[in-house]
XYZ file of C-alpha atoms in Angstrom:
639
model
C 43.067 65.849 -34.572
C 45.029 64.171 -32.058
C 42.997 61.124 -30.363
C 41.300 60.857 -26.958
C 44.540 59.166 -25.490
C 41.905 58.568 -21.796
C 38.845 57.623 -23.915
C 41.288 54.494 -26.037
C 42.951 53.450 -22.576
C 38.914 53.247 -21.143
C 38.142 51.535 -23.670
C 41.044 48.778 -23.747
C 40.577 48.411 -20.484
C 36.795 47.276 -20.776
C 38.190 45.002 -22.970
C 40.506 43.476 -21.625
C 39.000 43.252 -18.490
C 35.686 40.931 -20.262
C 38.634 38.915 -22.537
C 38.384 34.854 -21.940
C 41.974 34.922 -23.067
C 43.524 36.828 -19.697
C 41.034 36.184 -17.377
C 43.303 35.586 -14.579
C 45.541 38.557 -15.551
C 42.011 40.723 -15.861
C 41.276 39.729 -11.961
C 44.280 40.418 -10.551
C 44.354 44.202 -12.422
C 40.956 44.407 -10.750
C 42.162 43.939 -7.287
C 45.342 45.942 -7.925
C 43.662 48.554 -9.886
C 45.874 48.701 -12.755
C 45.256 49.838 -15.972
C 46.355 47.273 -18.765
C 48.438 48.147 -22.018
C 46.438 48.220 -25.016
C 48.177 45.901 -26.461
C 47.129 42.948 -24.895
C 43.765 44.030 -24.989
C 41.879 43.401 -28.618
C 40.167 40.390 -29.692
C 40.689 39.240 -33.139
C 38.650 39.940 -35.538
C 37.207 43.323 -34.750
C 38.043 43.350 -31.099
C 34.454 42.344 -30.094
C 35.149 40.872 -26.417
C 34.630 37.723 -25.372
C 33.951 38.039 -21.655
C 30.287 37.983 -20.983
C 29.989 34.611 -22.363
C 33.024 33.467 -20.442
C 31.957 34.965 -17.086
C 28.723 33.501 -17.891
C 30.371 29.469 -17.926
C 32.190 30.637 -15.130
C 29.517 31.812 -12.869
C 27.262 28.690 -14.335
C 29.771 25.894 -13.301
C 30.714 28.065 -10.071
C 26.739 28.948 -9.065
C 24.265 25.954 -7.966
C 20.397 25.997 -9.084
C 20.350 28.580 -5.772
C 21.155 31.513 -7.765
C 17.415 31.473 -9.517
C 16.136 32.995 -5.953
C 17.460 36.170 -4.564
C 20.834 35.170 -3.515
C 22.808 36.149 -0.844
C 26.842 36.659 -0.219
C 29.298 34.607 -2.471
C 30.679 31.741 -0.759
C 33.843 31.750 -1.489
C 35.693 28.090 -1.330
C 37.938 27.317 1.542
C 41.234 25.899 0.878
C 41.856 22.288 2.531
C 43.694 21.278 4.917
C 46.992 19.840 4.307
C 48.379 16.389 4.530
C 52.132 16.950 4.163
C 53.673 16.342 0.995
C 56.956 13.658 0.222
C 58.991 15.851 1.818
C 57.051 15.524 5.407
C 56.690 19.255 5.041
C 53.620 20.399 7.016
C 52.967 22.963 4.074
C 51.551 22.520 1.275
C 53.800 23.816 -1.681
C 51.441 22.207 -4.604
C 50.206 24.263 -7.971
C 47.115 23.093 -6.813
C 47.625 25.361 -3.079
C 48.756 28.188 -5.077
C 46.010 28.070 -7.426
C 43.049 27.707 -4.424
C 45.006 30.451 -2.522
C 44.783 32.843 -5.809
C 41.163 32.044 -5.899
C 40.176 32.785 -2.479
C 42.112 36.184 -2.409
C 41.129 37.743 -5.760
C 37.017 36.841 -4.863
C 37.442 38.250 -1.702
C 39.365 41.947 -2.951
C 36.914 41.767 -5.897
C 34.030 41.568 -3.620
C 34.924 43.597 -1.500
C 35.705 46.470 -3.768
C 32.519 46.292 -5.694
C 30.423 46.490 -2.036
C 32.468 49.438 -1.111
C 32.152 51.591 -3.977
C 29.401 50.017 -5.834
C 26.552 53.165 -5.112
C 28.976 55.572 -6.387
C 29.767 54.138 -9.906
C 26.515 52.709 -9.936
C 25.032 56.112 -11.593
C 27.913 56.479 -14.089
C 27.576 53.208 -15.193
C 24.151 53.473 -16.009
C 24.613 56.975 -17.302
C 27.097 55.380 -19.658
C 24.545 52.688 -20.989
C 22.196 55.161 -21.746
C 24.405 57.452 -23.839
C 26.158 54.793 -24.965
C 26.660 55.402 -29.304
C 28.203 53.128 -31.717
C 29.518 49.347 -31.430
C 32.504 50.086 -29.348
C 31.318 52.605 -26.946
C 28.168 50.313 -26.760
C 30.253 47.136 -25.727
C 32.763 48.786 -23.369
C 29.576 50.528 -20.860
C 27.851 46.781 -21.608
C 31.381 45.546 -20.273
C 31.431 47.856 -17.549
C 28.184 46.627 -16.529
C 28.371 43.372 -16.749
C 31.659 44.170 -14.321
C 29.965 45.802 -11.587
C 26.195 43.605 -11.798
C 28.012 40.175 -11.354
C 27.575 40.148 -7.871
C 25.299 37.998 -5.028
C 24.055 40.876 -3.035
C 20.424 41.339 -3.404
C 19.928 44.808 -1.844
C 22.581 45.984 -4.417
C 20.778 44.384 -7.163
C 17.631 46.179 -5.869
C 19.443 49.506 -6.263
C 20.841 49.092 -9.593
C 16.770 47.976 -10.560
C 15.608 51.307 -8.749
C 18.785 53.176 -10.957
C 17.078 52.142 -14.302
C 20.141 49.657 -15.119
C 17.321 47.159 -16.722
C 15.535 49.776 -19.146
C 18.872 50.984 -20.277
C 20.042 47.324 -20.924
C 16.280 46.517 -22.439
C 17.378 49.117 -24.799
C 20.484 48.452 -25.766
C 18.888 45.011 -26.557
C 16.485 46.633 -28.797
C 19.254 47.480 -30.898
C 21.884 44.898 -30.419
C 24.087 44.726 -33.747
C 26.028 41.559 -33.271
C 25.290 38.168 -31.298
C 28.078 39.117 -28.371
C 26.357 42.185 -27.708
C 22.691 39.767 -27.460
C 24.834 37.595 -24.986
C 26.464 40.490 -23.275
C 23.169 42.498 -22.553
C 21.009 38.945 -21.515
C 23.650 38.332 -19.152
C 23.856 41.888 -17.808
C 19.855 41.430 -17.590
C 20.251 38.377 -16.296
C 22.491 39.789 -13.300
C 20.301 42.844 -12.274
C 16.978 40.510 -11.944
C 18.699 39.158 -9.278
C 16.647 41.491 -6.974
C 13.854 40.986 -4.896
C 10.383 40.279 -6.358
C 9.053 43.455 -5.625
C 12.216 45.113 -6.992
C 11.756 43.653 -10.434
C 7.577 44.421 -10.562
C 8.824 47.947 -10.053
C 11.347 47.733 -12.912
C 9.547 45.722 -14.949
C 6.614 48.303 -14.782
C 9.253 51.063 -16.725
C 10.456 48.356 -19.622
C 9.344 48.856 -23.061
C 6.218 47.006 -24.000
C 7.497 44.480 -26.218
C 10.506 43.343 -24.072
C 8.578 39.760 -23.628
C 8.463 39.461 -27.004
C 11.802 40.429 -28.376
C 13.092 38.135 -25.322
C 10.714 35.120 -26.827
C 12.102 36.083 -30.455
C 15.496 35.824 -29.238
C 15.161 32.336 -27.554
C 13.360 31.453 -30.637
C 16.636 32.245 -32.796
C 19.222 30.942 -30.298
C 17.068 27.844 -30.063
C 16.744 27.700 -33.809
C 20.686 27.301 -33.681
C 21.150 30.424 -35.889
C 23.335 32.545 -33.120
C 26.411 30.957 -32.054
C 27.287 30.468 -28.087
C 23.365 30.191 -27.712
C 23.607 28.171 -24.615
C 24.322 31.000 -22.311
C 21.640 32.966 -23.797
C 19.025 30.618 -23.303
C 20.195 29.848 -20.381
C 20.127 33.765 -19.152
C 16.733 34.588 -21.042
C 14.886 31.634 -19.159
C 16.257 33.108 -15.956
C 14.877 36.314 -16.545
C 11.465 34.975 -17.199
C 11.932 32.809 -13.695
C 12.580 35.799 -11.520
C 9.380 37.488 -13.444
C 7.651 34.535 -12.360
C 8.071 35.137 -8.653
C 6.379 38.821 -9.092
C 2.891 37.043 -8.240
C 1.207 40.313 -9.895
C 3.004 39.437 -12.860
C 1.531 35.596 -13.650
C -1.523 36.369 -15.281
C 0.260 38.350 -18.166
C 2.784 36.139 -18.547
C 0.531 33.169 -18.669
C -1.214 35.123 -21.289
C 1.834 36.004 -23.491
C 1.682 34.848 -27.167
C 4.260 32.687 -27.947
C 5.232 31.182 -24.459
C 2.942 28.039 -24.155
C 5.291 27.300 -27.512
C 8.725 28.647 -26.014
C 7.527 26.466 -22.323
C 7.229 22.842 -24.195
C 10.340 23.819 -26.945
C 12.606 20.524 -26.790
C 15.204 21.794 -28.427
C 17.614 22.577 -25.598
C 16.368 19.712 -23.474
C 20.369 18.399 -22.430
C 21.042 21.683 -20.328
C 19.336 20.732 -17.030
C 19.336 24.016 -15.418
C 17.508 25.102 -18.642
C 14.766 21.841 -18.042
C 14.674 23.230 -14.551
C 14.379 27.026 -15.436
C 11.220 26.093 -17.478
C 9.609 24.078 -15.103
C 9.714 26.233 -12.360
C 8.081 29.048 -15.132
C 5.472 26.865 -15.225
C 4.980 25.884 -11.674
C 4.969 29.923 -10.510
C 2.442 30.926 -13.661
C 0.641 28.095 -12.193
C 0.284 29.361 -8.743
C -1.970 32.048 -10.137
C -5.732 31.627 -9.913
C -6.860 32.796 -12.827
C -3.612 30.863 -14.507
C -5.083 27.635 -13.286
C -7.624 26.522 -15.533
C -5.689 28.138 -18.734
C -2.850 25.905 -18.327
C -4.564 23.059 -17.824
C -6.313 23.300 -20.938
C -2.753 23.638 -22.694
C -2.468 19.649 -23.606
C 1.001 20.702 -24.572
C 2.417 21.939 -21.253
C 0.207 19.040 -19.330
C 2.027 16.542 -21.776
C 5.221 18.467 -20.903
C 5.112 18.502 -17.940
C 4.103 14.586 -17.359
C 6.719 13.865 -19.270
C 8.704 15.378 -16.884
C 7.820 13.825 -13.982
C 8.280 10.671 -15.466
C 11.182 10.498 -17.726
C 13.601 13.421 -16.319
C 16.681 12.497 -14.267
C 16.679 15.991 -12.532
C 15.319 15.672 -8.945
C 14.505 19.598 -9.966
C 12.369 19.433 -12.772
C 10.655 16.529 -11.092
C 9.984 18.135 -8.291
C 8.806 22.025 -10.121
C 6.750 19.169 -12.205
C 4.835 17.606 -9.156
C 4.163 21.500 -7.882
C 2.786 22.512 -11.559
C 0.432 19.619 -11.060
C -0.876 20.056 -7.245
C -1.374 23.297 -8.293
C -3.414 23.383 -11.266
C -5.661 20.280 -8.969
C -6.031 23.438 -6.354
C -8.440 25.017 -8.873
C -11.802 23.330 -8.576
C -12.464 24.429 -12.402
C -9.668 21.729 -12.830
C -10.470 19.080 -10.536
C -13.410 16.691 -12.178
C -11.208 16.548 -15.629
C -7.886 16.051 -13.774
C -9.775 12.901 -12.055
C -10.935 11.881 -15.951
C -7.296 11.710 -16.841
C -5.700 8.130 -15.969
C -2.674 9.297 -17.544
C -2.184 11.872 -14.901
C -3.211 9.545 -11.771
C -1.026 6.910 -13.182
C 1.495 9.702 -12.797
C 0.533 10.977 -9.408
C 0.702 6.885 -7.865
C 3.631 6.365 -9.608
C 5.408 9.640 -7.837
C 4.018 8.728 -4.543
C 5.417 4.935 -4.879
C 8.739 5.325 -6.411
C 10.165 8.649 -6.133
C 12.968 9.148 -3.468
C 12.566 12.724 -3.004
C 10.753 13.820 -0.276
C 9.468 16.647 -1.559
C 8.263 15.593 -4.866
C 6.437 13.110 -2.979
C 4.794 15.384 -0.781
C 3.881 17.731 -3.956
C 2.120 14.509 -5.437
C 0.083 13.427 -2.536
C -0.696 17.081 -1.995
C -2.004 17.098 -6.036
C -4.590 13.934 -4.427
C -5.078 15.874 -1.076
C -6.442 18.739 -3.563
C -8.429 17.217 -5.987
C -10.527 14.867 -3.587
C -11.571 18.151 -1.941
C -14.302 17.706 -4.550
C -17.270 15.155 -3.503
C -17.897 14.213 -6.891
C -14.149 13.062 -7.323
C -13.456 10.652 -3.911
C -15.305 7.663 -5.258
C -13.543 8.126 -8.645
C -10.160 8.174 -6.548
C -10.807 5.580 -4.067
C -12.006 2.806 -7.085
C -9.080 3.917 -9.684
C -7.410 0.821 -10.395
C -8.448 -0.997 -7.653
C -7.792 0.900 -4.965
C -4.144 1.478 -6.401
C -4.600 5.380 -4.738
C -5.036 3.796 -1.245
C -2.544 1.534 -1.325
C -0.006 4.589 -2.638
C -0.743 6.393 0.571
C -1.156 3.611 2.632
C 2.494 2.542 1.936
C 3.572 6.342 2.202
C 2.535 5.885 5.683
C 4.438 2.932 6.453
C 7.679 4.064 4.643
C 7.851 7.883 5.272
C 8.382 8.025 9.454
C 11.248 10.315 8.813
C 9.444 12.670 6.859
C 6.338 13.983 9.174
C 5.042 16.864 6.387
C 4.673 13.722 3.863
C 2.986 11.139 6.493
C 0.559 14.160 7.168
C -0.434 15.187 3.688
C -1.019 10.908 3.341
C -2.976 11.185 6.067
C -5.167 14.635 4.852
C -5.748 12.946 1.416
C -7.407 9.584 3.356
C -9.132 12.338 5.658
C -10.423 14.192 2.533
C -11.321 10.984 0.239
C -13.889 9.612 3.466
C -17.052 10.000 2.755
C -20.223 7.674 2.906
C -20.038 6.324 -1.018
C -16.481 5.594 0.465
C -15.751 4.498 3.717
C -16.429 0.781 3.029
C -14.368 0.818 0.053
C -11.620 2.305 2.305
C -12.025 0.245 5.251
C -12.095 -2.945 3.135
C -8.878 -2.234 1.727
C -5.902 -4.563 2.909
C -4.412 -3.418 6.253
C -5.276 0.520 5.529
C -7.219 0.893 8.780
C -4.645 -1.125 11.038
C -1.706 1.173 9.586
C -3.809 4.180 10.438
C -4.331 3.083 14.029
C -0.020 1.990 14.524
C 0.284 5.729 12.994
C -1.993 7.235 15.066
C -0.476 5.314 18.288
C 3.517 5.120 17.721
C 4.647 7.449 15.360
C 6.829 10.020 16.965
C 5.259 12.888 15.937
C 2.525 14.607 17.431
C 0.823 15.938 14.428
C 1.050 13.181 12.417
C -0.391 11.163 14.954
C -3.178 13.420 15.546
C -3.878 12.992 11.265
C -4.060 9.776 11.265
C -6.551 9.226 13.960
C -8.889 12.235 12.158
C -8.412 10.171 9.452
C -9.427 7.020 11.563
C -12.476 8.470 13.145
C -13.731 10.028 9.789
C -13.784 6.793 8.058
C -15.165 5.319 11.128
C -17.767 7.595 11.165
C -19.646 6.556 7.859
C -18.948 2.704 8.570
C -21.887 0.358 9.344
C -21.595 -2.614 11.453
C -23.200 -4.429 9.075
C -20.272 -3.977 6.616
C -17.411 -6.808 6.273
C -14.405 -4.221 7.661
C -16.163 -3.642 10.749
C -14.105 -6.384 12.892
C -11.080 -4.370 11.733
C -12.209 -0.902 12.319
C -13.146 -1.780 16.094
C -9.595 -2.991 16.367
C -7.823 -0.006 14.782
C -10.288 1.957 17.077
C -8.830 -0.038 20.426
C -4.948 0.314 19.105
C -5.320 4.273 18.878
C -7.316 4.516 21.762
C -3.835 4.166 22.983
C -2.311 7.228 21.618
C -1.331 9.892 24.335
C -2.707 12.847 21.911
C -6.177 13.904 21.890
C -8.317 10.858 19.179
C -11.873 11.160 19.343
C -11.938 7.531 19.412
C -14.133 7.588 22.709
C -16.614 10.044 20.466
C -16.852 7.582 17.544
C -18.035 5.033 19.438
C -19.937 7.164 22.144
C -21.878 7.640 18.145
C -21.676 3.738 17.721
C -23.723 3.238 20.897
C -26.303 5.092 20.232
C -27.645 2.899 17.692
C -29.063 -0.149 19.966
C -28.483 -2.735 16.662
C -24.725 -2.025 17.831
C -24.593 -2.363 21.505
C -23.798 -6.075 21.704
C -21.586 -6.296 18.995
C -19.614 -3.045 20.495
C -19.808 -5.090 24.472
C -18.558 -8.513 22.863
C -15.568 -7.378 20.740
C -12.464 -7.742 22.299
C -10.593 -4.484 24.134
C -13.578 -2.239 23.593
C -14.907 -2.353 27.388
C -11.107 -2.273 28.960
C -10.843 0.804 26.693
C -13.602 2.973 27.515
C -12.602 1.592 31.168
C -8.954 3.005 30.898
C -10.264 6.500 29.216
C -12.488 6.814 32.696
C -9.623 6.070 34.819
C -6.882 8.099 33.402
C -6.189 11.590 34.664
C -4.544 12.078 31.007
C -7.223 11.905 29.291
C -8.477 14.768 27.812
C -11.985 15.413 29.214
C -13.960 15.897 26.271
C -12.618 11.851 25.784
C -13.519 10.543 29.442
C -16.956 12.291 29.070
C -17.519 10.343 25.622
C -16.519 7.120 27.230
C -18.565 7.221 30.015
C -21.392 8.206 28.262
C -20.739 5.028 25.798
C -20.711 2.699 28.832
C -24.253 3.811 29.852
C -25.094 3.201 26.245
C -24.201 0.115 26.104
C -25.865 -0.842 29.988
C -28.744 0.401 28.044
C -28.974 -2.940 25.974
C -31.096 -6.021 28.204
C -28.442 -8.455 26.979
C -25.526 -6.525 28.117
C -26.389 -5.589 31.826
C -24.921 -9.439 33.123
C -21.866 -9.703 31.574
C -20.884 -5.359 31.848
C -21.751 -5.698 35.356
C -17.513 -6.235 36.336
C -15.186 -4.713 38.894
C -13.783 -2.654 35.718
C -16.766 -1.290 35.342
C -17.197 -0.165 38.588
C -14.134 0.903 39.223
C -14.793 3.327 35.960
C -18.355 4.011 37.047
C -17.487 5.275 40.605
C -14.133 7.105 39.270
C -16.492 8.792 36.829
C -18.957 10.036 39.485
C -16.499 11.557 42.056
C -15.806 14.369 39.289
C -16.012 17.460 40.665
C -15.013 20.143 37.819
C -17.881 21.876 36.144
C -17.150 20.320 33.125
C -17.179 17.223 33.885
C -20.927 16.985 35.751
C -22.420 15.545 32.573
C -19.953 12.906 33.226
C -20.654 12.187 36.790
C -24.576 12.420 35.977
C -24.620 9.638 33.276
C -21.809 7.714 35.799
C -25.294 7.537 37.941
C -27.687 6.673 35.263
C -25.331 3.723 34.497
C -25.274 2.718 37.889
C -29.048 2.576 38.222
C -29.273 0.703 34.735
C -27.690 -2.547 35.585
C -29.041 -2.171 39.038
C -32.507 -3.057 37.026
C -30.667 -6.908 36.495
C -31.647 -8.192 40.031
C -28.711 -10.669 40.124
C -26.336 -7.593 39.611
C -27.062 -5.539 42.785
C -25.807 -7.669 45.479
C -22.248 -7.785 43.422
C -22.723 -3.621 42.967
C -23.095 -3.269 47.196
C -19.999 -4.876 47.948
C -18.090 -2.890 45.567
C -15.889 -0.531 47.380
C -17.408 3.130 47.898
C -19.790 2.791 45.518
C -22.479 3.046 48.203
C -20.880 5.998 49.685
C -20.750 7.235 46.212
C -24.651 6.868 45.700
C -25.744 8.572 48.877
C -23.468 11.724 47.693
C -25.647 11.374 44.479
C -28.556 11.283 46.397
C -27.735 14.506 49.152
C -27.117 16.186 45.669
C -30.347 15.507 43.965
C -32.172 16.406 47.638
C -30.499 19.893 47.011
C -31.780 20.209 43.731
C -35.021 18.909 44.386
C -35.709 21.224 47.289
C -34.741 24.319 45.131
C -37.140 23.261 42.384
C -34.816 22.157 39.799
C -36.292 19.338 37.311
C -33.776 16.949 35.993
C -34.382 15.387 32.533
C -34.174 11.856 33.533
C -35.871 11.822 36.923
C -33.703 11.799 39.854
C -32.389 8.596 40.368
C -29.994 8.144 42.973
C -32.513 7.404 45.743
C -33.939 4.686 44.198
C -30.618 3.015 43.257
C -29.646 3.225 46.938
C -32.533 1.926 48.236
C -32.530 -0.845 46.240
C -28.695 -1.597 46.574
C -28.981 -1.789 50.820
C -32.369 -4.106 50.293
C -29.762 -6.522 47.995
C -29.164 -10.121 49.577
């Protein structure tokens, strides 16, 4: 019987087209679309081909760490600009030109061909994996494949997932006779999960049931050193399980598969990095599960592996999948008491915070705080750890990180979240914490971080006593980021102070206060909600027999009668209490002769007391006794 002359040329043509021997002579028939003798095209040695394991180093040292998400169009490298050779040529006549030149037109045509007529082979080539029989037909349609799926276009990877490419490869793995044709169909696997998320749920929804685990039995070999060229598999099998990870319906089974917590903290291939990163990043999206949470956590061996990781790895990648795992397993308040109980782990999260250069690590760390003082139970813990070693870890963040707003905000949550009334002393006794809040809240160029830090501020403030040793220094961070231009509650916080009359000469004596709740009155900037506040804190303090001499000042005044002029609806509370204050140090007699001659405030009473006429006439009661008649009358009778 005479032999299939077209089958034999297919078939030699598969091969020599995956061959790590003519690589460059394979690309160029691809563009030209010529068919190569078959000759040229046999491995030794049973003519198993070499290529996915080639393409695979290629597309490794080619691809960044990018290519774990969906990826997008090849970038194809530019040739550079020449300098003029010895000949003062202005081209460039080099090996090197010739070489970049080669490169840049054979991606392009390649790319460009599979685009074009990638839909319409796309069904053959499956239909060829699936009826795929014996070794050679096997390896040429895995060939094929591996051909047509090595590509960064994510909507065609979506199609070849919605064409059953990955159950046809899932079973051609099942029976795999040889370790190329493991490598070839984990690469080809490797290629088509590429998709979107919600591409590979669907796909991964029509695999066999025990693909997981003849994927974890396979890493197990290669990492057992058993298979040869193991690298690449590993290396493809742990990026299949990373774009399961990003299926979010997927986490809780594969959290729950047996054998992974073993395959997660394997050191055996610990010198590839991308491998170190591959496995971290597992862990950090099986993490960001809920019901994940508190199961990982209890693994000691991934928590190990993963703080060894964030100390001891020289990837910025792993570091920084490492300092996610952790902020989100301290998300889980199942998690949160015991992550406090661990030193080790805080030593870790301080240690991140202080000495990593990575922004975003950083941020991941102070976000892991941020999290777990969300708990009551756990902010005293935090704030006394090593002696205040957690404070001083954000406080620095917040002097070092101006560049980097997300960071100086998270800082500035975590203080927010760890203020409370066990620990507000603790905090405002710590070394320069409050006076870096207040510069933060006043200078720093952004908005939103400055708004943080004064929350921050006033919430500490809140649950200090002026009894307490830090109170000198939270009045003056109060004053500095009373000077902020955004909205800072300050005038609130010590509209609160006032009230308390123990306070009321401490609050008139310290330095700036007064000129403060003066300048908040004054300014037309101010929000309202702020000059309201500080108006009503003036005739708190007035309220004090000790304070009526020395508050009786043409600041005060000047603030007093501003405040009463207000007109808007929501400011009448304002202008009402503006007149109570008034009338309060009119009670010192040596104060109203000083409060006549001020300018308009007369005028400014008998307004006040036209208004209350009004109100009186119509029957309307006021709560503290109309008062502006009185105060008049006893301002004109002044010597």
């Amino acid at each position: 019987m005479t032999p299939n002359k077209r089958l034999h040329s297919t078939l030699n043509r598969h091969r020599s087209l995956v061959s790590s021997q003519s690589y460059d002579s394979a690309v160029r028939r691809i563009v030209t679309n010529h068919t190569p003798s078959s000759s040229a095209t046999m491995q030794q040695g049973g003519g198993v081909p070499r290529s996915a394991s080639s393409r695979t180093k290629a597309r490794e040292e080619r691809d960044s760490y990018s290519s774990i998400t969906p990826r997008g169009s090849e970038t194809v490298k530019q040739s550079p600009k020449t300098t003029g050779n010895s000949d003062n040529s202005k081209y460039d006549y080099s090996d090197k030109f010739f070489e970049e030149q080669k490169t840049l037109v054979v991606a392009t045509a390649s790319m460009q061909l599979k685009s074009k007529d990638h839909p319409q082979k796309l069904r053959k080539v499956v239909e060829d994996l699936v009826r795929s029989q014996g070794y050679d037909r096997r390896i040429a349609a895995i060939s094929t494949a591996c051909e047509m799926f090595d590509h960064n276009h994510e909507g065609m990877h979506n199609l070849e997932l919605e064409q059953g490419a990955a159950h046809a490869l899932s079973k051609l793995l099942a029976m795999a006779a040889s370790e190329d044709e493991i490598r070839m169909v984990c690469s080809a696997l490797e290629m088509v999960f590429r998709g979107s998320p919600k591409c590979v749920h669907a796909a991964y929804e029509r695999l066999p049931a025990n693909f997981l685990m003849l994927l974890l039995r396979l890493l197990g070999r290669c990492e057992s050193g058993i298979m040869t060229n193991a690298a690449v598999s590993i290396l493809n099998i742990w990026r299949i399980f990373t774009y399961l990870g990003r299926c979010s319906l997927l986490r809780a089974s594969l959290c729950r598969l047996k054998g992974i917590s073993a395959a997660l903290v394997s050191e055996s291939n610990v010198s590839q990095s991308e491998c170190r990163v591959l496995r971290m990043r597992f862990i950090a999206n099986i993490a960001n599960c809920d019901d994940n949470k508190e199961i990982v956590f209890s693994s000691k061996e991934i928590v190990g592996s993963v703080l060894r990781a964030v100390n001891y790895d020289s990837s910025d990648q792993v570091r920084y999948y490492a300092a996610v795992t952790l902020a989100e397993l301290a998300s889980s308040a199942g998690n949160q008491k015991r992550m406090v109980e661990d030193d080790a782990l805080l030593v870790t999260l301080v240690k991140m915070i202080l000495v990593e250069g990575v922004n975003s690590t950083r941020e991941s760390a102070i976000t892991a705080i941020q999290n777990l003082s969300y708990a009551k139970e756990n902010r005293l813990p935090i704030v006394s750890f090593k002696e205040g070693i957690v404070l001083e870890a954000l406080k620095q963040t917040l002097l070092s990180s101006s560049n980097d707003p997300k960071t100086m905000r998270r800082a500035a949550g975590a203080l927010t979240n760890l203020a409370s009334e066990d620990t507000c002393e603790i905090i405002g006794n710590h070394q320069g914490l409050l006076n870096t809040l207040a510069i933060v809240s006043y200078k720093d160029p952004n908005s939103e971080v400055q708004s943080r830090a004064a929350l921050a501020l006033t919430k500490i403030a809140n649950g200090v006593l002026f009894h307490m040793d830090c109170r000198e220094a939270l009045l003056n961070a109060l004053v500095v980021a009373s000077l902020s231009k955004t909205q800072n509650n300050v005038a609130a916080v010590l509209r609160v102070k006032a009230r308390e009359p123990e306070n009321r000469e401490v609050l008139m004596n310290h330095p700036g206060v007064l000129d403060t709740l003066c300048d908040m009155c004054l300014s037309d900037t101010v929000a309202k909600s702020d000059r309201d506040n500080a108006v009503r804190t003036i005739m708190h303090l007035v309220n004090e027999d000790k304070n009526r001499r020395q508050m009786c000042t043409s600041a005060i005044l000047d603030a007093l009668t501003t405040c009463a002029r207000f007109q808007e609806k929501d400011l009448v509370g304002a202008r009402d209490s503006a007149i109570r204050a008034m009338e309060r140090l009119a009670i010192e007699p040596a104060n109203r002769p000083f409060m006549a001659r001020h300018p308009g405030l007369l005028t400014i009473v008998a307004s006040a007391v036209e208004r209350e006429a009004e109100r009186e006439h119509v029957g309307e009661r006021s709560e503290y006794g109309f008062l502006a008649k009185p105060l008049l009358l006893s301002l004109l009778v002044a010597k």
